[in-house]
Short mmCIF file of C-alpha atoms and ligand atoms in Angstrom, two decimals:
data_model
loop_
_atom_site.label_atom_id
_atom_site.label_comp_id
_atom_site.label_asym_id
_atom_site.label_seq_id
_atom_site.Cartn_x
_atom_site.Cartn_y
_atom_site.Cartn_z
CA UNK A 1 20.69 -22.97 -6.85
CA UNK A 2 17.22 -21.73 -8.18
CA UNK A 3 15.09 -19.65 -6.27
CA UNK A 4 11.48 -19.47 -7.53
CA UNK A 5 8.39 -17.29 -6.47
CA UNK A 6 5.20 -19.16 -6.75
CA UNK A 7 1.72 -17.57 -7.22
CA UNK A 8 -1.70 -19.31 -6.86
CA UNK A 9 -4.90 -17.63 -7.53
CA UNK A 10 -7.13 -20.08 -9.55
CA UNK A 11 -9.98 -20.04 -6.98
CA UNK A 12 -10.46 -18.46 -3.50
CA UNK A 13 -7.22 -18.64 -1.91
CA UNK A 14 -4.29 -16.35 -2.67
CA UNK A 15 -1.12 -18.34 -2.14
CA UNK A 16 2.31 -17.23 -2.53
CA UNK A 17 5.57 -19.09 -1.81
CA UNK A 18 9.35 -19.22 -2.17
CA UNK A 19 11.02 -22.39 -3.12
CA UNK A 20 14.75 -22.92 -3.38
CA UNK A 21 15.90 -25.91 -5.34
CA UNK A 22 18.73 -26.66 -2.91
CA UNK A 23 17.17 -25.75 0.39
CA UNK A 24 13.57 -26.45 -0.24
CA UNK A 25 10.56 -24.38 0.70
CA UNK A 26 11.61 -21.10 2.34
CA UNK A 27 8.34 -19.57 2.96
CA UNK A 28 4.80 -19.48 2.12
CA UNK A 29 1.76 -17.47 2.82
CA UNK A 30 -1.91 -17.98 2.26
CA UNK A 31 -4.89 -15.62 2.20
CA UNK A 32 -8.27 -17.53 2.14
CA UNK A 33 -11.15 -15.75 0.87
CA UNK A 34 -13.63 -18.19 2.50
CA UNK A 35 -15.30 -15.30 4.64
CA UNK A 36 -15.94 -13.11 1.53
CA UNK A 37 -17.89 -15.98 -0.17
CA UNK A 38 -19.51 -17.45 2.98
CA UNK A 39 -22.54 -15.30 2.68
CA UNK A 40 -23.15 -16.48 -0.86
CA UNK A 41 -22.82 -20.21 -0.24
CA UNK A 42 -20.06 -20.53 -2.73
CA UNK A 43 -17.34 -18.72 -4.59
CA UNK A 44 -18.37 -15.48 -6.49
CA UNK A 45 -15.89 -15.18 -9.32
CA UNK A 46 -15.87 -11.41 -9.57
CA UNK A 47 -15.30 -11.12 -5.80
CA UNK A 48 -12.45 -13.60 -6.11
CA UNK A 49 -10.63 -11.85 -8.66
CA UNK A 50 -11.04 -8.39 -6.84
CA UNK A 51 -9.69 -9.84 -3.59
CA UNK A 52 -6.60 -11.52 -5.45
CA UNK A 53 -5.93 -8.02 -6.82
CA UNK A 54 -5.90 -6.60 -3.38
CA UNK A 55 -4.07 -9.31 -1.59
CA UNK A 56 -1.52 -10.55 -3.93
CA UNK A 57 1.40 -8.12 -3.70
CA UNK A 58 1.22 -7.68 0.15
CA UNK A 59 1.58 -11.46 0.25
CA UNK A 60 4.53 -11.41 -2.08
CA UNK A 61 6.13 -8.91 0.31
CA UNK A 62 5.49 -10.92 3.28
CA UNK A 63 6.94 -14.18 1.72
CA UNK A 64 10.09 -12.40 0.63
CA UNK A 65 10.42 -11.02 4.00
CA UNK A 66 9.76 -14.26 6.10
CA UNK A 67 11.98 -16.22 3.66
CA UNK A 68 14.75 -13.41 3.95
CA UNK A 69 15.06 -13.01 0.36
CA UNK A 70 14.93 -9.85 -2.02
CA UNK A 71 13.15 -9.54 -5.33
CA UNK A 72 16.45 -9.30 -7.19
CA UNK A 73 17.54 -12.64 -6.03
CA UNK A 74 14.54 -14.34 -7.57
CA UNK A 75 15.44 -16.74 -10.53
CA UNK A 76 11.88 -17.48 -11.80
CA UNK A 77 8.35 -16.58 -11.10
CA UNK A 78 5.83 -19.37 -11.32
CA UNK A 79 2.02 -18.80 -11.41
CA UNK A 80 -1.02 -20.88 -11.95
CA UNK A 81 -2.06 -20.62 -15.68
CA UNK A 82 -5.04 -22.83 -15.35
CA UNK A 83 -7.46 -24.71 -14.85
CA UNK A 84 -9.60 -22.39 -12.63
CA UNK A 85 -11.76 -19.41 -12.65
CA UNK A 86 -10.81 -17.14 -15.58
CA UNK A 87 -10.75 -13.81 -13.89
CA UNK A 88 -8.96 -15.12 -10.84
CA UNK A 89 -6.33 -16.87 -12.96
CA UNK A 90 -5.72 -13.63 -14.95
CA UNK A 91 -4.78 -11.87 -11.73
CA UNK A 92 -1.90 -14.14 -10.76
CA UNK A 93 -0.70 -14.84 -14.31
CA UNK A 94 -0.72 -11.07 -15.22
CA UNK A 95 1.12 -10.20 -11.99
CA UNK A 96 3.61 -13.10 -12.04
CA UNK A 97 4.51 -12.89 -15.64
CA UNK A 98 4.84 -8.94 -15.55
CA UNK A 99 7.12 -9.30 -12.31
CA UNK A 100 9.14 -11.87 -14.17
CA UNK A 101 9.55 -9.61 -17.13
CA UNK A 102 10.53 -6.59 -14.93
CA UNK A 103 13.14 -8.55 -13.22
CA UNK A 104 14.35 -10.16 -16.47
CA UNK A 105 14.00 -13.73 -15.33
CA UNK A 106 11.76 -16.66 -16.64
CA UNK A 107 8.06 -16.69 -16.09
CA UNK A 108 6.52 -20.16 -15.76
CA UNK A 109 2.84 -20.90 -16.21
CA UNK A 110 1.88 -23.89 -14.03
CA UNK A 111 -0.96 -26.50 -14.44
CA UNK A 112 -2.88 -26.38 -11.04
CA UNK A 113 -3.59 -30.05 -11.01
CA UNK A 114 0.10 -30.97 -11.82
CA UNK A 115 1.09 -28.77 -8.83
CA UNK A 116 -1.46 -30.67 -6.63
CA UNK A 117 0.02 -33.87 -7.78
CA UNK A 118 3.53 -32.86 -7.09
CA UNK A 119 2.95 -31.44 -3.94
CA UNK A 120 3.65 -34.65 -2.03
CA UNK A 121 7.18 -34.21 -2.93
CA UNK A 122 7.43 -31.12 -0.79
CA UNK A 123 7.93 -33.47 2.18
CA UNK A 124 8.77 -36.87 0.35
CA UNK A 125 11.75 -35.89 -1.79
CA UNK A 126 12.50 -39.48 -2.63
CA UNK A 127 9.20 -40.09 -4.14
CA UNK A 128 9.72 -41.50 -7.72
CA UNK A 129 7.68 -42.14 -10.82
CA UNK A 130 5.87 -44.14 -11.67
CA UNK A 131 2.84 -43.94 -9.12
CA UNK A 132 -0.69 -43.71 -9.18
CA UNK A 133 -2.36 -40.56 -8.04
CA UNK A 134 -5.86 -39.81 -6.72
CA UNK A 135 -6.49 -36.39 -7.36
CA UNK A 136 -9.69 -35.19 -5.36
CA UNK A 137 -10.40 -31.47 -5.47
CA UNK A 138 -13.40 -29.13 -5.77
CA UNK A 139 -13.26 -29.33 -9.63
CA UNK A 140 -11.61 -32.75 -10.29
CA UNK A 141 -11.76 -36.42 -9.27
CA UNK A 142 -9.23 -38.39 -11.17
CA UNK A 143 -7.08 -41.42 -11.04
CA UNK A 144 -3.80 -40.71 -12.86
CA UNK A 145 -1.16 -42.89 -13.90
CA UNK A 146 1.92 -40.80 -13.37
CA UNK A 147 4.57 -42.19 -15.62
CA UNK A 148 7.09 -39.50 -15.74
CA UNK A 149 7.35 -35.77 -15.06
CA UNK A 150 4.35 -34.22 -17.40
CA UNK A 151 3.40 -37.66 -18.57
CA UNK A 152 -0.03 -38.22 -16.96
CA UNK A 153 -2.64 -40.76 -18.23
CA UNK A 154 -6.19 -40.29 -16.87
CA UNK A 155 -7.44 -43.75 -15.95
CA UNK A 156 -10.70 -42.71 -14.64
CA UNK A 157 -12.48 -39.43 -13.80
CA UNK A 158 -16.00 -38.21 -12.58
CA UNK A 159 -18.51 -38.08 -15.11
CA UNK A 160 -20.59 -35.35 -13.16
CA UNK A 161 -19.70 -33.75 -9.75
CA UNK A 162 -16.21 -33.63 -8.67
CA UNK A 163 -15.91 -35.19 -5.13
CA UNK A 164 -15.19 -31.90 -3.42
CA UNK A 165 -18.15 -30.55 -5.22
CA UNK A 166 -20.30 -33.29 -3.96
CA UNK A 167 -18.92 -32.55 -0.36
CA UNK A 168 -19.85 -28.81 -0.74
CA UNK A 169 -23.32 -29.32 -2.29
CA UNK A 170 -24.30 -31.93 0.33
CA UNK A 171 -22.95 -29.68 3.14
CA UNK A 172 -25.11 -26.90 1.74
CA UNK A 173 -28.23 -29.20 1.86
CA UNK A 174 -27.41 -29.93 5.42
CA UNK A 175 -27.21 -26.27 6.29
CA UNK A 176 -23.56 -26.17 6.65
CA UNK A 177 -21.59 -22.97 5.74
CA UNK A 178 -19.03 -22.63 2.93
CA UNK A 179 -16.52 -24.15 2.30
CA UNK A 180 -18.68 -27.30 2.98
CA UNK A 181 -16.03 -30.31 2.94
CA UNK A 182 -14.30 -29.54 6.26
CA UNK A 183 -17.62 -28.58 7.85
CA UNK A 184 -19.36 -31.90 6.77
CA UNK A 185 -16.35 -33.88 7.92
CA UNK A 186 -16.49 -32.15 11.31
CA UNK A 187 -20.39 -33.00 11.50
CA UNK A 188 -19.77 -36.57 10.22
CA UNK A 189 -17.34 -37.31 13.10
CA UNK A 190 -20.22 -37.33 15.51
CA UNK A 191 -22.53 -39.24 13.23
CA UNK A 192 -23.78 -43.04 13.19
CA UNK A 193 -23.58 -44.07 9.68
CA UNK A 194 -25.70 -47.21 10.11
CA UNK A 195 -29.12 -45.29 9.98
CA UNK A 196 -28.81 -44.30 6.38
CA UNK A 197 -27.84 -46.47 3.45
CA UNK A 198 -26.24 -44.51 0.62
CA UNK A 199 -25.33 -46.10 -2.78
CA UNK A 200 -21.77 -46.66 -3.67
CA UNK A 201 -21.94 -45.21 -7.24
CA UNK A 202 -20.35 -47.02 -10.31
CA UNK A 203 -18.94 -49.80 -8.14
CA UNK A 204 -21.13 -52.50 -9.89
CA UNK A 205 -19.65 -51.43 -13.09
CA UNK A 206 -16.24 -52.21 -14.49
CA UNK A 207 -13.71 -49.24 -15.28
CA UNK A 208 -12.37 -46.43 -13.01
CA UNK A 209 -14.90 -43.63 -13.70
CA UNK A 210 -16.89 -42.03 -10.86
CA UNK A 211 -20.26 -40.42 -10.53
CA UNK A 212 -20.95 -38.21 -7.35
CA UNK A 213 -24.14 -36.39 -8.26
CA UNK A 214 -26.43 -39.19 -7.11
CA UNK A 215 -25.10 -39.04 -3.51
CA UNK A 216 -26.18 -35.44 -3.04
CA UNK A 217 -29.73 -36.39 -4.37
CA UNK A 218 -29.85 -39.24 -2.19
CA UNK A 219 -28.73 -36.93 0.89
CA UNK A 220 -31.66 -34.57 -0.13
CA UNK A 221 -34.20 -37.39 -0.19
CA UNK A 222 -33.19 -39.01 3.08
CA UNK A 223 -33.12 -35.44 4.68
CA UNK A 224 -36.75 -34.80 3.69
CA UNK A 225 -37.79 -38.09 4.94
CA UNK A 226 -36.60 -37.43 8.43
CA UNK A 227 -37.04 -34.67 11.05
CA UNK A 228 -33.71 -33.00 10.09
CA UNK A 229 -32.56 -32.87 13.65
CA UNK A 230 -28.93 -32.16 14.54
CA UNK A 231 -28.23 -35.83 15.18
CA UNK A 232 -30.19 -36.70 11.77
CA UNK A 233 -27.91 -34.42 9.81
CA UNK A 234 -24.72 -35.83 11.60
CA UNK A 235 -25.74 -39.23 10.84
CA UNK A 236 -26.36 -38.28 7.15
CA UNK A 237 -23.03 -36.57 6.97
CA UNK A 238 -21.46 -39.71 8.43
CA UNK A 239 -23.27 -42.00 5.97
CA UNK A 240 -22.49 -39.70 2.91
CA UNK A 241 -18.74 -39.51 3.90
CA UNK A 242 -18.37 -43.16 4.15
CA UNK A 243 -20.06 -43.84 0.80
CA UNK A 244 -17.64 -41.39 -0.90
CA UNK A 245 -14.72 -42.84 0.83
CA UNK A 246 -15.54 -46.49 0.05
CA UNK A 247 -16.37 -45.61 -3.51
CA UNK A 248 -12.71 -43.90 -3.76
CA UNK A 249 -11.26 -46.87 -1.95
CA UNK A 250 -12.51 -49.43 -4.28
CA UNK A 251 -11.78 -47.59 -7.68
CA UNK A 252 -8.30 -46.83 -6.36
CA UNK A 253 -7.76 -50.49 -5.46
CA UNK A 254 -8.68 -51.45 -9.06
CA UNK A 255 -6.33 -48.75 -10.50
CA UNK A 256 -3.37 -50.00 -8.44
CA UNK A 257 -4.21 -53.53 -9.72
CA UNK A 258 -4.40 -52.38 -13.18
CA UNK A 259 -1.06 -50.36 -13.27
CA UNK A 260 0.78 -52.58 -10.93
CA UNK A 261 2.10 -49.54 -9.16
CA UNK A 262 3.02 -49.91 -5.54
CA UNK A 263 2.64 -46.24 -4.46
CA UNK A 264 -0.34 -43.98 -4.27
CA UNK A 265 -0.13 -40.33 -3.84
CA UNK A 266 -3.55 -38.76 -2.63
CA UNK A 267 -3.64 -35.01 -3.72
CA UNK A 268 -6.19 -32.08 -3.86
CA UNK A 269 -8.36 -30.53 -1.02
CA UNK A 270 -10.36 -33.66 -0.25
CA UNK A 271 -7.15 -35.36 0.36
CA UNK A 272 -7.38 -33.28 3.59
CA UNK A 273 -10.34 -35.55 4.84
CA UNK A 274 -9.22 -37.49 7.59
CA UNK A 275 -11.49 -40.53 7.08
CA UNK A 276 -10.26 -40.81 3.65
CA UNK A 277 -6.65 -40.73 4.68
CA UNK A 278 -7.27 -43.30 7.46
CA UNK A 279 -9.06 -45.67 5.16
CA UNK A 280 -6.85 -45.50 2.18
CA UNK A 281 -3.55 -45.80 4.38
CA UNK A 282 -5.08 -48.87 6.20
CA UNK A 283 -6.91 -50.74 3.42
CA UNK A 284 -4.70 -50.66 0.47
CA UNK A 285 -1.59 -52.88 -0.14
CA UNK A 286 0.45 -50.00 -1.35
CA UNK A 287 2.59 -47.13 0.16
CA UNK A 288 0.13 -44.25 0.38
CA UNK A 289 1.46 -40.81 0.38
CA UNK A 290 -0.25 -37.46 1.30
CA UNK A 291 0.97 -34.06 1.14
CA UNK A 292 0.69 -32.26 4.64
CA UNK A 293 -2.96 -31.09 5.18
CA UNK A 294 -2.02 -27.45 4.50
CA UNK A 295 -0.62 -28.53 0.89
CA UNK A 296 -3.88 -30.59 0.04
CA UNK A 297 -5.78 -27.51 -0.41
CA UNK A 298 -4.88 -24.76 -2.72
CA UNK A 299 -1.36 -23.13 -1.79
CA UNK A 300 1.46 -21.33 -3.28
CA UNK A 301 3.95 -23.74 -2.23
CA UNK A 302 2.95 -26.28 -4.60
CA UNK A 303 3.04 -23.70 -7.47
CA UNK A 304 6.44 -22.70 -6.59
CA UNK A 305 7.58 -26.34 -6.37
CA UNK A 306 6.05 -27.29 -9.66
CA UNK A 307 7.41 -24.28 -11.31
CA UNK A 308 10.85 -25.00 -10.05
CA UNK A 309 10.79 -28.42 -11.62
CA UNK A 310 9.42 -26.99 -14.98
CA UNK A 311 12.14 -24.17 -14.90
CA UNK A 312 14.78 -26.94 -14.28
CA UNK A 313 13.09 -28.82 -17.44
CA UNK A 314 13.64 -25.60 -19.57
CA UNK A 315 10.02 -24.29 -19.64
CA UNK A 316 9.95 -20.60 -20.45
CA UNK A 317 6.53 -18.84 -21.06
CA UNK A 318 6.47 -16.16 -23.47
CA UNK A 319 5.19 -12.48 -22.81
CA UNK A 320 1.68 -13.24 -24.27
CA UNK A 321 0.12 -14.06 -20.91
CA UNK A 322 -1.82 -17.30 -21.19
CA UNK A 323 -4.49 -18.38 -18.65
CA UNK A 324 -6.52 -21.36 -19.32
CA UNK A 325 -9.76 -22.00 -17.35
CA UNK A 326 -10.14 -25.44 -18.92
CA UNK A 327 -6.96 -27.30 -19.40
CA UNK A 328 -6.98 -31.20 -19.32
CA UNK A 329 -4.03 -32.61 -17.44
CA UNK A 330 -3.41 -35.15 -20.20
CA UNK A 331 -2.52 -32.20 -22.61
CA UNK A 332 0.76 -31.86 -20.83
CA UNK A 333 3.51 -33.92 -22.30
CA UNK A 334 6.58 -35.74 -21.01
CA UNK A 335 9.29 -33.30 -19.78
O1 KG4 B 401 -7.79 -28.39 -4.10
P1 KG4 B 401 -8.77 -27.41 -3.41
O2 KG4 B 401 -8.37 -26.51 -2.43
O3 KG4 B 401 -9.28 -26.57 -4.60
C1 KG4 B 401 -9.57 -26.91 -5.96
O4 KG4 B 401 -8.67 -27.04 -6.67
O5 KG4 B 401 -10.76 -27.27 -6.22
O6 KG4 B 401 -10.07 -28.32 -3.02
C2 KG4 B 401 -11.25 -27.68 -2.44
C3 KG4 B 401 -12.13 -28.74 -2.19
C4 KG4 B 401 -13.58 -28.15 -1.61
O7 KG4 B 401 -14.55 -28.70 -2.45
C5 KG4 B 401 -13.54 -28.55 -0.16
O8 KG4 B 401 -14.81 -28.70 0.33
C6 KG4 B 401 -12.80 -29.80 -0.19
O9 KG4 B 401 -11.70 -29.43 -1.26
N1 KG4 B 401 -12.13 -30.17 1.20
C7 KG4 B 401 -12.62 -31.28 1.96
C8 KG4 B 401 -11.86 -31.27 2.99
N2 KG4 B 401 -11.02 -30.05 2.95
C9 KG4 B 401 -11.36 -29.52 1.84
N3 KG4 B 401 -13.57 -32.22 1.65
C10 KG4 B 401 -13.69 -33.02 2.65
N4 KG4 B 401 -13.17 -33.19 3.67
C11 KG4 B 401 -12.08 -32.18 3.97
N5 KG4 B 401 -11.50 -32.19 5.30
ZN1 ZN B 402 -6.98 -27.05 -6.29
#
């Protein structure tokens, strides 16, 4: 039996969880800094780090309490080591590694995107490699051929804005608050897409790369050309969302054809988008698996789980605390 504490502080959510290899997820807690950053229209790195410092240890306490475990029962501490905001990562990595050292147990630095990708297993324990993963978050848009644990081949990725970033920037243009993705999706739900024609970027070209920055520019041009009423903005949001979803659908279909995989895992914050979930599940000839919505966006449970897998595989990180703001997923090797 292995009990792992997971700590996530890569961006603007402080997430902490307890994962037990035999019993599964025992407890998880999340503190979102959305309100702190809302006034600035985006994440302010310095404020993010300061808030993680304030919130992390009280959350660890709460998780131990709700999971009915004591610190001295932990067998490993996993923390997000990258990619993410440098200062924010350092908070979780320093606290997590120091805690592990004090307890005399292994510290495990976890790759944030691997954790997103593995999060589907929190509920789908029987999911086995190989499978295709569509990783869609605020910083990444990638189609990943998951061959084995740790063995990830990037088949395609965004050449400019990540899809979550495109949602956030377009939401800002439409006068919506931060974080923009969920707000834009809510607005789109009462829109009529037929009034605006958005491009489907890169679909006419072969390959699996994406480009989303043009959609935001298209939204801006269209917004300037109309009155910008509430209904105009809802219609624009709807047309934008459908263009994104159809682009992701077509590239994912190509990637499934290329790899021959029959299972698709959708991971990352944009995986919480309802239209994306519905379209992929109904339009693809593959088994489509999503983490629960709360485990699509950043959380501690995915870090505890991914850390538990790495601990079982023998990973132990040294006392020199490492945090890597940039860390390509493809640099991980087969476990
Ligand atoms: O995975 P995540 O929580 O953080 C990163 O690792 O980046 O993803 C956050 C991104 C943000 O861009 C947010 O706007 C987007 O996911 N997002 C959504 C939805 N929920 C979160 N985008 C569209 N529809 C949603 N329902
Ligand atoms: Zn994330």
